[in-house]
mmCIF file of C-alpha atoms in Angstrom:
data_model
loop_
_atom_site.group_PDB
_atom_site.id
_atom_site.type_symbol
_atom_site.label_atom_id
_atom_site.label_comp_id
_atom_site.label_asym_id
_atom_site.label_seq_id
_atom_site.Cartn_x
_atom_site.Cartn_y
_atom_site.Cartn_z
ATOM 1 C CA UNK A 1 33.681 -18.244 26.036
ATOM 2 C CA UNK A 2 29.922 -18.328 25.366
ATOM 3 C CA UNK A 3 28.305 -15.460 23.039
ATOM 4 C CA UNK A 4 26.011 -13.291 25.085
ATOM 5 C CA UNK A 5 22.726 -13.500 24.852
ATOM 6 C CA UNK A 6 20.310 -11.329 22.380
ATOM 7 C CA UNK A 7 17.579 -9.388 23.980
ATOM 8 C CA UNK A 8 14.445 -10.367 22.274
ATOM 9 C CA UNK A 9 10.720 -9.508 22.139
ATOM 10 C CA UNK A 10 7.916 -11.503 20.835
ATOM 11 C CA UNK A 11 5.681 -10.001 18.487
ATOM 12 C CA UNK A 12 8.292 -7.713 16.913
ATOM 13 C CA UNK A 13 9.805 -6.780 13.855
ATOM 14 C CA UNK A 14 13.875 -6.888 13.512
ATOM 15 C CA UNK A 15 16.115 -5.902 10.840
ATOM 16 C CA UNK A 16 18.945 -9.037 10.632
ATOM 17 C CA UNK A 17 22.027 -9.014 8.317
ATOM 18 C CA UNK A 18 24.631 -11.344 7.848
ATOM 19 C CA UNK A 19 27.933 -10.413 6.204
ATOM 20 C CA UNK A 20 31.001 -13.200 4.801
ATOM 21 C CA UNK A 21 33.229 -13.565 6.576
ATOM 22 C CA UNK A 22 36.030 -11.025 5.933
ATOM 23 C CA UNK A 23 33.769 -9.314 3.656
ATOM 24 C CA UNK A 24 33.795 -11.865 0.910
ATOM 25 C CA UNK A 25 31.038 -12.867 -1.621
ATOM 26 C CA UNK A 26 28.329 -15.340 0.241
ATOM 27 C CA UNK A 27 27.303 -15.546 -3.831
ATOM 28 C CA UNK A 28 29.238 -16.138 -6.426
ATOM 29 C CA UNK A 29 26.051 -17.486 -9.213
ATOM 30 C CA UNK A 30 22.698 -17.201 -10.081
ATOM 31 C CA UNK A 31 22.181 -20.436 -8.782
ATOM 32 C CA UNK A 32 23.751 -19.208 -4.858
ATOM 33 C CA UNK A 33 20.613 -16.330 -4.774
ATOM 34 C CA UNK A 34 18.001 -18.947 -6.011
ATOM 35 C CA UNK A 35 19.007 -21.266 -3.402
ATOM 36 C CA UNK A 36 18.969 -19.108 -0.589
ATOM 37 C CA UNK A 37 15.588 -17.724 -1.428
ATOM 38 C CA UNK A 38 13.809 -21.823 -1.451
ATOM 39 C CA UNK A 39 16.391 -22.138 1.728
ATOM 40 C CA UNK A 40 14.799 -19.362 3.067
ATOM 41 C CA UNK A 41 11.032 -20.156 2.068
ATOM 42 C CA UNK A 42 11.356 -24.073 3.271
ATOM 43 C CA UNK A 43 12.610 -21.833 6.488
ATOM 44 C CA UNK A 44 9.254 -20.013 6.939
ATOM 45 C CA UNK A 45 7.353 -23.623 6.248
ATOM 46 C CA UNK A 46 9.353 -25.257 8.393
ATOM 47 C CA UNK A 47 8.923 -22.664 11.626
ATOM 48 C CA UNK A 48 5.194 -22.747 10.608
ATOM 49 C CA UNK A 49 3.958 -19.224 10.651
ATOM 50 C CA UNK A 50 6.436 -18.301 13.355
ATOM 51 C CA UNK A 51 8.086 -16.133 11.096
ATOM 52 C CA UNK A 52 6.986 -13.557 8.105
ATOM 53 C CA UNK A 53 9.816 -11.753 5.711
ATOM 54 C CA UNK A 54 8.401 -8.397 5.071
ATOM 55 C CA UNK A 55 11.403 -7.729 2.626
ATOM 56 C CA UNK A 56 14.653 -8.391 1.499
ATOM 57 C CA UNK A 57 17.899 -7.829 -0.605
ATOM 58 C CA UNK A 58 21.005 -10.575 -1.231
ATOM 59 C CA UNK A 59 23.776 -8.259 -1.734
ATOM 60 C CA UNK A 60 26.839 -9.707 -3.112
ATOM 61 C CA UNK A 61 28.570 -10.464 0.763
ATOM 62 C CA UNK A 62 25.796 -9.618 2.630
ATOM 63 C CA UNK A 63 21.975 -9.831 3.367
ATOM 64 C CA UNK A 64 19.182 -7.720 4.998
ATOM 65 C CA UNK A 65 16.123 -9.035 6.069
ATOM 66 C CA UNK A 66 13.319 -7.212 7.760
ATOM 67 C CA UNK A 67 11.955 -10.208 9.551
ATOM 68 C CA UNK A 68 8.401 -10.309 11.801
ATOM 69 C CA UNK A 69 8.490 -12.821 14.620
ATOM 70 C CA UNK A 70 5.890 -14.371 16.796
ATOM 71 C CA UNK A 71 6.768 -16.662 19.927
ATOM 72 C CA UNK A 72 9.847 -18.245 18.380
ATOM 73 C CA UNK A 73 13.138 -16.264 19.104
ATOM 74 C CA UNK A 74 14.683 -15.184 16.094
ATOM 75 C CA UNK A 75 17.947 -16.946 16.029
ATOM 76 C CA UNK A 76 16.090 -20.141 15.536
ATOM 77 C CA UNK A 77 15.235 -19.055 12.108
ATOM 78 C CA UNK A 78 18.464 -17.041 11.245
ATOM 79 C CA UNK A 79 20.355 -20.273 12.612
ATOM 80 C CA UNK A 80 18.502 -22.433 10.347
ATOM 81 C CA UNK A 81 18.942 -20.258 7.576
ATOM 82 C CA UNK A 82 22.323 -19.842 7.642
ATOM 83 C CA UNK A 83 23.490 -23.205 8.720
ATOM 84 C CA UNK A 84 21.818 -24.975 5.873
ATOM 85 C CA UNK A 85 22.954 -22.289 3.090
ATOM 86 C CA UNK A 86 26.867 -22.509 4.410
ATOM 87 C CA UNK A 87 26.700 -26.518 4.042
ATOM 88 C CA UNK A 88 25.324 -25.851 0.390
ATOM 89 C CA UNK A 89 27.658 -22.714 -0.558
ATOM 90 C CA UNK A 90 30.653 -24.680 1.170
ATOM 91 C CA UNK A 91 30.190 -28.255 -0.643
ATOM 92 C CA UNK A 92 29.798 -26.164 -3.604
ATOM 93 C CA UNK A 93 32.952 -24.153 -3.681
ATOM 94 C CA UNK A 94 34.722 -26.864 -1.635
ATOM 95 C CA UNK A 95 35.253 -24.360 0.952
ATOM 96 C CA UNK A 96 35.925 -25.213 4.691
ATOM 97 C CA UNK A 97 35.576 -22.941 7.708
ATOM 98 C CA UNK A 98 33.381 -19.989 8.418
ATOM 99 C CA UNK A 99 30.630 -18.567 5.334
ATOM 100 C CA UNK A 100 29.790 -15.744 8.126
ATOM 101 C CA UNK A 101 30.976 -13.312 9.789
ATOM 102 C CA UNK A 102 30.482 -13.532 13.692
ATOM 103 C CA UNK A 103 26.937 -13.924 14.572
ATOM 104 C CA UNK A 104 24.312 -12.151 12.176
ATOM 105 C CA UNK A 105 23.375 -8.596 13.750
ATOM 106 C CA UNK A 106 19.325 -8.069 14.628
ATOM 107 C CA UNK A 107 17.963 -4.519 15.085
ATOM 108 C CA UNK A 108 14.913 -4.134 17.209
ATOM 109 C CA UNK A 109 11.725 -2.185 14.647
ATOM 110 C CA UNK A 110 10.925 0.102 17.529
ATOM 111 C CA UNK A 111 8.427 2.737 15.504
ATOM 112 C CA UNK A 112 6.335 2.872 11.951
ATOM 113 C CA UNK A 113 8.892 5.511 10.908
ATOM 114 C CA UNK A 114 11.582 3.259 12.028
ATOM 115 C CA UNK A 115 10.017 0.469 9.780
ATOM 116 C CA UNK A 116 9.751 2.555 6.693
ATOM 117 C CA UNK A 117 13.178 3.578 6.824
ATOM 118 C CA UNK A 118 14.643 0.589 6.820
ATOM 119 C CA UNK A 119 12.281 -0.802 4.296
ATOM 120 C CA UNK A 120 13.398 1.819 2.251
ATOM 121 C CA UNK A 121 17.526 1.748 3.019
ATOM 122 C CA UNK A 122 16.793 -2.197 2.229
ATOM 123 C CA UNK A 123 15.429 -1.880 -1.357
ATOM 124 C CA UNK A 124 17.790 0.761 -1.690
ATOM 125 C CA UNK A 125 21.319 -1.156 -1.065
ATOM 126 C CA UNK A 126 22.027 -1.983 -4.841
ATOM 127 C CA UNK A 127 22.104 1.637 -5.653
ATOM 128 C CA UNK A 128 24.183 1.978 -2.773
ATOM 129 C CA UNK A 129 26.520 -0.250 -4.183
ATOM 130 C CA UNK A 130 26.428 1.002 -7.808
ATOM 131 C CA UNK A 131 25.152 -1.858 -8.721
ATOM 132 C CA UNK A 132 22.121 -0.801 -10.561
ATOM 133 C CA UNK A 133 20.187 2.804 -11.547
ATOM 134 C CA UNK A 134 16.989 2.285 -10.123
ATOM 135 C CA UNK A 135 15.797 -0.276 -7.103
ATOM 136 C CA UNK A 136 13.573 -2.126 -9.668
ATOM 137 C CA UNK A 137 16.235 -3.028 -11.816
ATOM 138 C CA UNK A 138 17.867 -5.452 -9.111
ATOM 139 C CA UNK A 139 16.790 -9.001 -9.776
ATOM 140 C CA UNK A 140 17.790 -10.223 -6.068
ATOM 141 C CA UNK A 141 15.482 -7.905 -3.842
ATOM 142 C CA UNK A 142 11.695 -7.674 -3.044
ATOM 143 C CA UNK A 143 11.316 -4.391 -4.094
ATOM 144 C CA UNK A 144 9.629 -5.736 -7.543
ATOM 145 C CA UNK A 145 7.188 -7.337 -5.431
ATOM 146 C CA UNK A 146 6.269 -4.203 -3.581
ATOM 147 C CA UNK A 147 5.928 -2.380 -6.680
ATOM 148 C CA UNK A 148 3.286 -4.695 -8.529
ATOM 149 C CA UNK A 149 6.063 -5.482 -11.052
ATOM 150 C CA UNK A 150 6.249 -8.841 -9.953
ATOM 151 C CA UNK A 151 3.781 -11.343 -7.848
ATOM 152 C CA UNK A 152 4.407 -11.817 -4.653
ATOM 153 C CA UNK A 153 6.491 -14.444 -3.119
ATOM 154 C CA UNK A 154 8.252 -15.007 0.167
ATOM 155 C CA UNK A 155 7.120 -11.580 1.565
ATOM 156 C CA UNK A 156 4.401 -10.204 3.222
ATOM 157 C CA UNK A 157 4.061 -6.296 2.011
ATOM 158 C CA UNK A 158 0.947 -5.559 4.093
ATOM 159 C CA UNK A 159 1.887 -4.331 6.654
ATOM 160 C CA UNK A 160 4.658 -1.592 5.055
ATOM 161 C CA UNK A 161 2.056 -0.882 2.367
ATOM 162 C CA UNK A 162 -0.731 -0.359 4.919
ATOM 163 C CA UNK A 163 1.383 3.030 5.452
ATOM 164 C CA UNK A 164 0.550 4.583 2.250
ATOM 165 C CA UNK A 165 -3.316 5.427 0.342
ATOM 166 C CA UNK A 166 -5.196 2.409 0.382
ATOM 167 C CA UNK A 167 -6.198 3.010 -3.858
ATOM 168 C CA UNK A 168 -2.396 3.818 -4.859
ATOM 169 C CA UNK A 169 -0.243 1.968 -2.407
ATOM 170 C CA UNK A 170 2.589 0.547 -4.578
ATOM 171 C CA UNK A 171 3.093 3.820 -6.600
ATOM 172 C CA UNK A 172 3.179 5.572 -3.354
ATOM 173 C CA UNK A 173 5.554 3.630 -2.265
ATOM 174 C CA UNK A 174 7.315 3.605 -5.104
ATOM 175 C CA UNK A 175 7.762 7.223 -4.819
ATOM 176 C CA UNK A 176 8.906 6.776 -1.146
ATOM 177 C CA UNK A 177 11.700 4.817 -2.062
ATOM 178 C CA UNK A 178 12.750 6.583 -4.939
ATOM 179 C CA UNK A 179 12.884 9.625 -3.585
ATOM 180 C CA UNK A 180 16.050 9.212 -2.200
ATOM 181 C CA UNK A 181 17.843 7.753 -5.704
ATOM 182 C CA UNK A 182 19.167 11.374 -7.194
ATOM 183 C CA UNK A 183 20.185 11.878 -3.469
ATOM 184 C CA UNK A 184 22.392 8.424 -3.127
ATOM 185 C CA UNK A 185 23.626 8.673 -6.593
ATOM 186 C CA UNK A 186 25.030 12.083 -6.651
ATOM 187 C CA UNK A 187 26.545 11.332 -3.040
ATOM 188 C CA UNK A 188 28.188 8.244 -4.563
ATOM 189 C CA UNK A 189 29.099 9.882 -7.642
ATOM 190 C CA UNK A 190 30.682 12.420 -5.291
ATOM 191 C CA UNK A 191 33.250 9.605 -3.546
ATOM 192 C CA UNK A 192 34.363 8.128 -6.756
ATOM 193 C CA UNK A 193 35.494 11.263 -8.104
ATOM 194 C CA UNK A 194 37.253 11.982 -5.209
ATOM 195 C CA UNK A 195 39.019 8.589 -4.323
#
């Protein structure tokens, strides 16, 4: 039985994830992020400006990327992404089977509000998680970049920043994102007492 096929549009932004398989860690080291960050930038060189990442966070067993496309339907760049990253992660661990779980899941960007939402849930998944107290603290997301607290790389932040004051961007942003922290942690804080 053949997987039906994804509507797609040229010219549009999607939100992709990609879980492990029964919810297990696709990274296990340091070394697992690095290498799916150059797997993901020889991706980008590869396609040849078919593709732009306008952010990103590698969660534990998952990942979100808020990807731009051209002509090029998306799953050629997800496919390539994730193909080369379970042969790596698989020789690795000596693992055999499925890294993934089913097919990754694409979101169509259909407004700007839309787009700055999820740019904002994205950076925000580590505090989601309890992993970390503020966004800027997680090593393995590109909200650094879009804070000025490290150079860009990978990511185009135009676009999202183009949204905010042209003189004050990044703090603006900043505050955007932010904004919701007290709000996630308290709700969070919240569940754990009560479990």
């Amino acid at each position: 039985m053949t997987s039906r096929a994804r509507k797609w549009y040229p010219n549009s932004v999607y939100h992709v994830t990609a879980r492990g398989n029964r919810k297990s860690n696709i990274f296990k080291e340091e070394e697992d992020f690095r290498t799916y960050l150059t797997i993901l930038e020889d991706a980008i060189e590869y396609f040849n400006g078919q593709y732009e990442i306008m952010c990103y966070c590698l969660m534990d067993n998952h990942v979100h990327i808020l990807l731009k496309t051209k002509i090029k339907h998306i799953k050629y760049f997800i496919s390539r992404l994730n193909s080369i990253y379970a042969k790596f992660f698989n020789n690795k661990y000596n693992y055999l089977g499925h890294l993934y779980q089913k097919r990754y899941f694409s979101e169509l960007i259909r407004s700007d509000l839309q787009m700055l939402e999820t740019s904002r849930y994205i950076h925000l998944n580590p505090i989601k998680a309890n992993m970390v107290k503020k966004p800027d603290e997680y090593k393995w997301s590109s909200y650094s970049m879009y804070i000025g607290k490290e150079k860009e790389r990978l990511i185009n932040s135009q676009k999202i920043l183009a949204y905010f004051k042209k003189d004050n961007q990044r703090e603006l942003y900043r505050k955007f994102v932010e904004s919701r922290v007290e709000q996630i942690c308290s709700h969070t804080g919240s569940e754990s007492s009560n479990s």
